[in-house]
């Protein structure tokens, strides 16, 4: 465990000197020190870090939930659903078409539709935090797309499981989907109407007790969510939404930082442990083709989401590149495919595809202003990456308020939380 932390820290510090983001370096540390690479092997079984890795994902999404109010999401509910639906239609549809084009089989094509269609919540969250874009106006549609993806994920897994297992159980699939949706609705109602009661329960002057309380709540609800067929990360996200609006919200945000960073690093390190570089050459060309398809679809989806929300080229580029990475959900599908005895090329393909985008996504997000220059209207934005910044941020702060550029092009001061 200590070696994992130190290896991740060492590579990240070296990469930081040349401007590389931490995510691909944490993953590289896992690959280099894992069981599939010659040399020092810190962990021979990636499952040894399974619980700590899950905790990292939970804390990343819990932190993201703390940064937003449920009212902020509900205010643009129709827009959020439209942007998220457009993103899924383009990417899942392209993934399904790509799967059939490979000719590996119908079940394999359905798996690839999910692999190519769903972003990595963990990597998206880490990118937003690392680049300081939590307060950007385009972050809300990014978050909305993630939420829509996670709702789709619950329904997709419920429908896919009987297909992969060969069971003819449509009723069971509908029941599982209904159970998942019902639990999500219950969490949303608690976040909307139970904030005052939850705030009283969580409130304490003792930092130690507050840490134990919010950590227990996030992990417990994440575990219960998984039992109901909802991704554990979305359960933690909903707890963050609830607690972020309480009187203890600001203290929780400060206290969760070191936990988020430490266990987030372990999540990406464990991700690298599961990748076998030796399997990648056999599926190199399909992987590169899938990456190209995903790049094109993400740009189209990013531009569409920006237009739906009234944003310009800079925010469109930020949306496109931030949502580019694929990760934990793709690995879940790879495990399901292997258990179902599907085409043996599927697992190494998914590993290679996820690895390339896990590295490319954060790098592209940090240089989204390059993409903004070539998008429609990018040359007319003044900075080709947003308003007043070189990375498409489009916000500025003064006196504790955030200046948000409205779709009409005017600057409107609104109270800023962070």
Coordinates of C-alpha atoms in Angstrom, one line a residue:
X1 CA 0.0 0.0 0.0
X2 CA 2.8 2.4 0.9
X3 CA 4.6 1.5 -2.3
X4 CA 1.5 2.3 -4.3
X5 CA 1.2 5.7 -2.8
X6 CA 4.9 6.5 -3.2
X7 CA 5.0 5.2 -6.8
X8 CA 2.0 7.3 -7.8
X9 CA 3.4 10.4 -6.0
X10 CA 6.9 10.0 -7.6
X11 CA 5.5 9.6 -11.2
X12 CA 3.0 12.4 -10.7
X13 CA 5.8 14.8 -9.4
X14 CA 8.0 13.9 -12.4
X15 CA 5.2 14.4 -14.8
X16 CA 4.2 17.6 -13.2
X17 CA 7.6 19.1 -14.2
X18 CA 6.7 18.7 -17.9
X19 CA 3.0 19.6 -17.5
X20 CA 1.4 16.2 -17.5
X21 CA -1.9 15.7 -15.5
X22 CA -1.8 13.2 -12.6
X23 CA -4.5 10.7 -13.8
X24 CA -2.5 9.0 -16.6
X25 CA 0.6 8.9 -14.4
X26 CA -1.3 7.2 -11.5
X27 CA -2.5 4.6 -14.0
X28 CA 1.0 4.2 -15.4
X29 CA 2.3 3.5 -11.9
X30 CA -0.2 0.7 -11.6
X31 CA 0.8 -0.8 -15.0
X32 CA 4.5 -0.6 -14.3
X33 CA 4.3 -2.1 -10.8
X34 CA 1.4 -4.6 -11.5
X35 CA 1.5 -8.3 -12.2
X36 CA 1.5 -8.0 -16.0
X37 CA 4.7 -6.0 -16.4
X38 CA 8.3 -7.4 -15.9
X39 CA 10.2 -6.0 -12.9
X40 CA 9.0 -5.1 -9.4
X41 CA 5.5 -6.3 -8.6
X42 CA 3.9 -4.6 -5.7
X43 CA 0.6 -6.4 -6.0
X44 CA 0.1 -9.7 -7.7
X45 CA -3.7 -9.5 -7.4
X46 CA -5.5 -6.2 -8.3
X47 CA -8.5 -7.3 -6.2
X48 CA -6.4 -6.7 -3.1
X49 CA -7.1 -3.0 -3.6
X50 CA -10.7 -3.5 -4.6
X51 CA -12.3 -1.9 -1.5
X52 CA -9.9 1.0 -1.3
X53 CA -10.4 1.6 -5.0
X54 CA -14.1 1.7 -4.6
X55 CA -13.7 4.1 -1.7
X56 CA -11.7 6.4 -4.0
X57 CA -14.5 6.4 -6.6
X58 CA -17.1 7.1 -3.9
X59 CA -15.1 10.0 -2.5
X60 CA -14.5 11.6 -5.9
X61 CA -18.2 11.6 -6.7
X62 CA -19.2 12.6 -3.1
X63 CA -17.0 15.7 -3.5
X64 CA -18.6 16.6 -6.8
X65 CA -22.0 16.4 -5.2
X66 CA -20.9 18.8 -2.4
X67 CA -20.1 21.4 -5.0
X68 CA -23.7 21.6 -6.4
X69 CA -27.2 22.3 -5.2
X70 CA -30.0 20.0 -6.3
X71 CA -32.0 23.2 -7.2
X72 CA -29.2 24.1 -9.7
X73 CA -29.8 20.8 -11.5
X74 CA -33.6 20.9 -11.3
X75 CA -33.7 24.4 -12.6
X76 CA -32.3 23.1 -15.9
X77 CA -33.9 19.7 -15.8
X78 CA -35.3 19.7 -19.3
X79 CA -32.1 21.1 -20.7
X80 CA -30.0 18.6 -18.7
X81 CA -32.1 15.7 -20.0
X82 CA -31.9 17.0 -23.6
X83 CA -28.1 17.4 -23.5
X84 CA -27.6 14.0 -21.7
X85 CA -29.9 12.3 -24.1
X86 CA -28.1 13.8 -27.1
X87 CA -24.8 12.7 -25.7
X88 CA -26.0 9.1 -25.1
X89 CA -27.7 8.9 -28.5
X90 CA -24.6 9.9 -30.4
X91 CA -22.0 7.9 -28.4
X92 CA -24.1 4.8 -27.6
X93 CA -25.4 4.7 -31.1
X94 CA -21.9 5.1 -32.6
X95 CA -20.7 2.3 -30.2
X96 CA -23.4 0.0 -31.3
X97 CA -22.7 0.6 -35.0
X98 CA -19.0 0.2 -34.4
X99 CA -19.7 -3.1 -32.6
X100 CA -21.7 -4.5 -35.5
X101 CA -19.0 -3.2 -38.0
X102 CA -16.3 -5.3 -36.1
X103 CA -18.4 -8.4 -36.7
X104 CA -17.7 -10.0 -33.3
X105 CA -21.4 -10.8 -32.6
X106 CA -24.6 -9.2 -31.4
X107 CA -23.9 -9.6 -27.7
X108 CA -20.4 -8.1 -28.2
X109 CA -21.9 -5.2 -30.1
X110 CA -24.3 -4.5 -27.2
X111 CA -21.3 -4.5 -24.8
X112 CA -19.3 -2.2 -27.0
X113 CA -22.3 0.2 -27.2
X114 CA -21.9 0.7 -23.4
X115 CA -18.1 0.8 -23.5
X116 CA -18.0 3.6 -26.1
X117 CA -21.0 5.4 -24.9
X118 CA -20.5 6.1 -21.1
X119 CA -17.9 8.5 -19.7
X120 CA -15.8 7.9 -16.6
X121 CA -17.4 9.7 -13.7
X122 CA -14.1 9.4 -11.7
X123 CA -11.9 10.9 -14.4
X124 CA -14.4 13.6 -15.3
X125 CA -14.5 14.7 -11.6
X126 CA -10.7 14.6 -11.2
X127 CA -10.3 16.7 -14.4
X128 CA -12.8 19.3 -13.2
X129 CA -11.0 19.6 -9.8
X130 CA -7.4 19.6 -11.2
X131 CA -8.2 22.3 -13.8
X132 CA -10.2 24.4 -11.4
X133 CA -13.4 24.3 -13.5
X134 CA -15.9 23.4 -10.8
X135 CA -17.3 26.9 -10.9
X136 CA -17.5 27.2 -14.7
X137 CA -20.9 27.7 -16.3
X138 CA -20.4 24.7 -18.6
X139 CA -19.7 22.4 -15.6
X140 CA -23.4 22.2 -14.9
X141 CA -24.3 20.6 -18.2
X142 CA -21.2 18.3 -17.8
X143 CA -22.6 17.2 -14.5
X144 CA -26.1 16.9 -15.9
X145 CA -24.7 14.5 -18.6
X146 CA -23.0 12.4 -16.0
X147 CA -26.2 12.1 -14.0
X148 CA -28.2 11.1 -17.1
X149 CA -25.5 8.6 -18.0
X150 CA -25.7 7.1 -14.5
X151 CA -29.5 6.7 -14.7
X152 CA -29.0 5.1 -18.2
X153 CA -26.3 2.9 -16.7
X154 CA -28.7 1.4 -14.1
X155 CA -31.3 0.7 -16.8
X156 CA -28.7 -0.6 -19.3
X157 CA -27.0 -3.1 -16.9
X158 CA -30.5 -4.3 -15.8
X159 CA -31.4 -5.0 -19.5
X160 CA -28.0 -6.4 -20.5
X161 CA -27.5 -8.9 -17.7
X162 CA -30.2 -11.4 -18.9
X163 CA -29.0 -11.0 -22.5
X164 CA -25.4 -11.9 -21.6
X165 CA -26.5 -14.7 -19.3
X166 CA -28.8 -16.1 -22.0
X167 CA -31.8 -15.9 -19.7
X168 CA -35.2 -15.0 -21.2
X169 CA -36.3 -12.8 -18.3
X170 CA -37.7 -9.5 -19.6
X171 CA -39.9 -9.2 -16.5
X172 CA -36.9 -9.5 -14.2
X173 CA -35.0 -6.9 -16.2
X174 CA -38.0 -4.5 -15.9
X175 CA -38.2 -5.2 -12.2
X176 CA -34.5 -4.5 -11.7
X177 CA -34.8 -1.3 -13.7
X178 CA -37.8 -0.1 -11.7
X179 CA -36.1 -0.9 -8.4
X180 CA -33.1 1.2 -9.5
X181 CA -35.1 4.1 -10.7
X182 CA -37.3 4.1 -7.6
X183 CA -34.2 4.2 -5.3
X184 CA -32.8 7.1 -7.4
X185 CA -36.1 8.9 -7.0
X186 CA -36.0 8.4 -3.2
X187 CA -32.5 9.8 -3.0
X188 CA -33.5 12.8 -5.1
X189 CA -36.5 13.5 -2.8
X190 CA -34.3 13.3 0.3
X191 CA -31.9 15.7 -1.3
X192 CA -34.7 18.1 -2.2
X193 CA -36.8 18.0 0.9
X194 CA -34.7 16.5 3.7
X195 CA -31.8 18.9 3.8
X196 CA -32.9 20.6 7.1
X197 CA -33.3 17.3 9.0
X198 CA -30.1 15.9 7.6
X199 CA -28.3 19.1 8.5
X200 CA -29.4 18.7 12.1
X201 CA -28.3 15.1 12.2
X202 CA -24.9 15.7 10.7
X203 CA -24.0 18.9 12.5
X204 CA -21.3 18.8 15.2
X205 CA -18.5 21.2 16.2
X206 CA -16.0 18.3 16.5
X207 CA -14.2 17.8 13.2
X208 CA -13.4 14.2 14.0
X209 CA -17.0 13.3 14.5
X210 CA -18.0 15.2 11.4
X211 CA -15.5 13.3 9.3
X212 CA -16.7 9.9 10.6
X213 CA -20.3 11.0 10.1
X214 CA -20.1 12.2 6.5
X215 CA -17.7 9.4 5.5
X216 CA -20.1 6.8 7.0
X217 CA -23.1 8.3 5.3
X218 CA -21.4 8.5 1.8
X219 CA -20.1 4.9 2.0
X220 CA -23.3 3.4 3.5
X221 CA -25.6 5.0 0.9
X222 CA -23.1 4.0 -1.9
X223 CA -23.3 0.4 -0.7
X224 CA -27.1 0.4 -0.5
X225 CA -27.3 2.0 -4.0
X226 CA -25.3 -0.9 -5.4
X227 CA -27.7 -3.3 -3.8
X228 CA -30.6 -1.6 -5.5
X229 CA -28.8 -1.8 -8.9
X230 CA -27.6 1.9 -8.9
X231 CA -24.0 2.7 -9.4
X232 CA -22.3 3.2 -6.0
X233 CA -20.8 6.5 -7.3
X234 CA -24.2 8.0 -8.0
X235 CA -25.3 7.2 -4.5
X236 CA -22.3 9.0 -3.0
X237 CA -23.0 11.9 -5.4
X238 CA -26.5 12.2 -4.0
X239 CA -25.2 12.2 -0.4
X240 CA -22.9 15.0 -1.4
X241 CA -25.8 17.0 -2.8
X242 CA -27.7 16.6 0.5
X243 CA -24.8 17.5 2.7
X244 CA -23.4 20.3 0.6
X245 CA -26.6 22.3 1.2
X246 CA -26.4 22.0 5.0
X247 CA -24.8 24.4 7.5
X248 CA -21.8 22.0 7.7
X249 CA -21.3 21.9 3.9
X250 CA -18.3 24.2 3.8
X251 CA -16.5 22.4 6.6
X252 CA -17.2 19.0 4.9
X253 CA -15.7 20.3 1.6
X254 CA -12.5 21.2 3.4
X255 CA -12.3 18.0 5.5
X256 CA -12.9 15.7 2.6
X257 CA -10.0 17.1 0.4
X258 CA -7.2 14.9 1.7
X259 CA -9.4 11.8 1.7
X260 CA -10.5 12.4 -1.9
X261 CA -7.0 13.0 -3.1
X262 CA -5.4 10.0 -1.4
X263 CA -8.0 7.4 -2.2
X264 CA -8.6 8.8 -5.7
X265 CA -5.0 8.1 -6.4
X266 CA -5.4 4.5 -5.3
X267 CA -8.5 4.2 -7.6
X268 CA -6.4 5.1 -10.7
X269 CA -3.4 3.0 -9.5
X270 CA -5.7 0.0 -9.1
X271 CA -7.1 0.7 -12.6
X272 CA -3.6 0.4 -14.0
X273 CA -3.0 -2.9 -12.2
X274 CA -5.8 -4.5 -14.2
X275 CA -4.3 -3.7 -17.6
X276 CA -2.1 -6.2 -19.3
X277 CA 0.1 -4.3 -21.9
X278 CA 0.9 -7.7 -23.6
X279 CA -2.7 -8.1 -24.8
X280 CA -2.9 -4.7 -26.6
X281 CA -1.0 -5.3 -29.9
X282 CA -3.5 -7.8 -31.1
X283 CA -6.4 -5.3 -30.9
X284 CA -4.4 -2.1 -31.8
X285 CA -6.2 -1.2 -34.9
X286 CA -9.8 -1.7 -33.6
X287 CA -8.7 0.3 -30.5
X288 CA -7.4 3.2 -32.6
X289 CA -10.6 3.2 -34.7
X290 CA -12.8 3.2 -31.6
X291 CA -10.8 6.1 -30.2
X292 CA -11.3 8.1 -33.5
X293 CA -15.1 7.4 -33.4
X294 CA -15.3 8.5 -29.8
X295 CA -13.3 11.7 -30.5
X296 CA -15.7 12.7 -33.3
X297 CA -18.8 11.8 -31.4
X298 CA -17.7 13.7 -28.3
X299 CA -17.0 16.9 -30.3
X300 CA -20.4 16.6 -31.9
X301 CA -22.1 16.0 -28.5
X302 CA -20.1 18.8 -26.9
X303 CA -21.1 21.3 -29.6
X304 CA -24.8 20.1 -29.3
X305 CA -24.7 20.4 -25.5
X306 CA -23.2 23.9 -25.7
X307 CA -25.8 25.0 -28.2
X308 CA -28.6 23.6 -26.0
X309 CA -27.3 25.7 -23.1
X310 CA -26.5 28.8 -25.1
X311 CA -22.7 28.5 -24.8
X312 CA -20.0 29.3 -27.4
X313 CA -17.0 27.6 -28.7
X314 CA -14.9 27.6 -25.5
X315 CA -17.4 25.9 -23.3
X316 CA -18.2 23.5 -26.1
X317 CA -14.6 22.4 -26.3
X318 CA -14.5 22.0 -22.5
X319 CA -17.6 19.8 -22.6
X320 CA -16.2 17.7 -25.4
X321 CA -12.8 17.1 -23.9
X322 CA -13.9 16.7 -20.3
X323 CA -16.3 13.9 -21.1
X324 CA -13.9 12.1 -23.4
X325 CA -12.4 9.6 -20.9
X326 CA -13.8 6.1 -20.4
X327 CA -13.1 4.1 -17.3
X328 CA -14.8 2.2 -14.5
X329 CA -18.0 1.3 -16.3
X330 CA -16.1 -0.1 -19.3
X331 CA -14.1 -2.4 -17.0
X332 CA -17.3 -3.6 -15.4
X333 CA -18.6 -4.5 -18.8
X334 CA -15.3 -6.3 -19.6
X335 CA -15.7 -8.4 -16.5
X336 CA -19.4 -9.2 -17.5
X337 CA -18.3 -10.1 -21.0
X338 CA -15.5 -12.5 -19.8
X339 CA -17.9 -14.2 -17.4
X340 CA -20.5 -14.7 -20.2
X341 CA -17.8 -16.3 -22.5
X342 CA -18.0 -13.7 -25.2
X343 CA -15.3 -13.1 -27.9
X344 CA -11.9 -13.3 -26.2
X345 CA -10.7 -10.2 -28.0
X346 CA -13.3 -8.1 -26.2
X347 CA -11.4 -7.8 -22.8
X348 CA -8.0 -6.7 -24.3
X349 CA -9.9 -4.3 -26.6
X350 CA -11.7 -2.7 -23.7
X351 CA -8.5 -2.5 -21.7
X352 CA -6.6 -0.8 -24.5
X353 CA -9.4 1.6 -25.4
X354 CA -9.9 2.7 -21.8
X355 CA -6.2 3.1 -21.3
X356 CA -5.8 5.3 -24.4
X357 CA -8.7 7.6 -23.5
X358 CA -7.8 7.7 -19.8
X359 CA -4.5 9.2 -20.9
X360 CA -5.8 11.3 -23.8
X361 CA -8.9 12.7 -22.0
X362 CA -7.1 14.7 -19.3
X363 CA -4.4 15.9 -21.7
X364 CA -7.1 17.0 -24.2
X365 CA -9.1 18.7 -21.4
X366 CA -6.1 20.8 -20.4
X367 CA -5.7 22.0 -23.9
X368 CA -9.3 22.4 -24.9
X369 CA -8.6 25.9 -26.2
X370 CA -6.9 24.3 -29.2
X371 CA -10.1 22.6 -30.1
X372 CA -12.1 25.8 -29.5
X373 CA -10.2 27.6 -32.2
X374 CA -11.5 25.3 -34.9
X375 CA -15.1 25.0 -33.7
X376 CA -17.8 27.2 -35.2
X377 CA -17.5 30.7 -33.8
X378 CA -14.1 29.9 -32.1
X379 CA -12.3 32.6 -34.0
X380 CA -14.8 35.2 -33.0
X381 CA -14.7 34.5 -29.3
X382 CA -11.8 36.9 -28.6
X383 CA -9.8 34.2 -26.8
X384 CA -10.9 31.2 -28.8
X385 CA -11.3 29.4 -25.6
X386 CA -13.9 31.3 -23.6
X387 CA -14.2 34.8 -22.2
X388 CA -11.3 36.3 -20.5
X389 CA -9.2 33.1 -20.0
X390 CA -7.1 30.8 -22.1
X391 CA -8.9 27.6 -21.3
X392 CA -12.5 28.4 -21.8
X393 CA -13.4 29.1 -18.2
X394 CA -15.8 32.0 -18.9
X395 CA -16.1 33.1 -15.3
X396 CA -14.4 35.5 -13.0
X397 CA -14.7 36.2 -9.3
X398 CA -14.7 39.4 -7.4
X399 CA -15.8 40.1 -3.8
X400 CA -16.9 36.5 -3.3
X401 CA -19.4 36.5 -6.2
X402 CA -19.0 34.7 -9.5
X403 CA -19.5 36.6 -12.8
X404 CA -21.4 34.2 -15.1
X405 CA -21.7 34.9 -18.8
X406 CA -25.4 34.4 -19.7
X407 CA -26.5 33.0 -23.1
X408 CA -27.3 36.6 -24.1
X409 CA -23.7 37.5 -23.7
X410 CA -24.0 39.7 -20.6
X411 CA -22.2 39.2 -17.3
X412 CA -24.4 38.6 -14.4
X413 CA -23.0 38.5 -10.8
X414 CA -24.4 35.6 -8.7
X415 CA -23.3 34.5 -5.2
X416 CA -20.4 32.0 -5.5
X417 CA -20.0 29.0 -3.2
X418 CA -16.6 28.2 -4.5

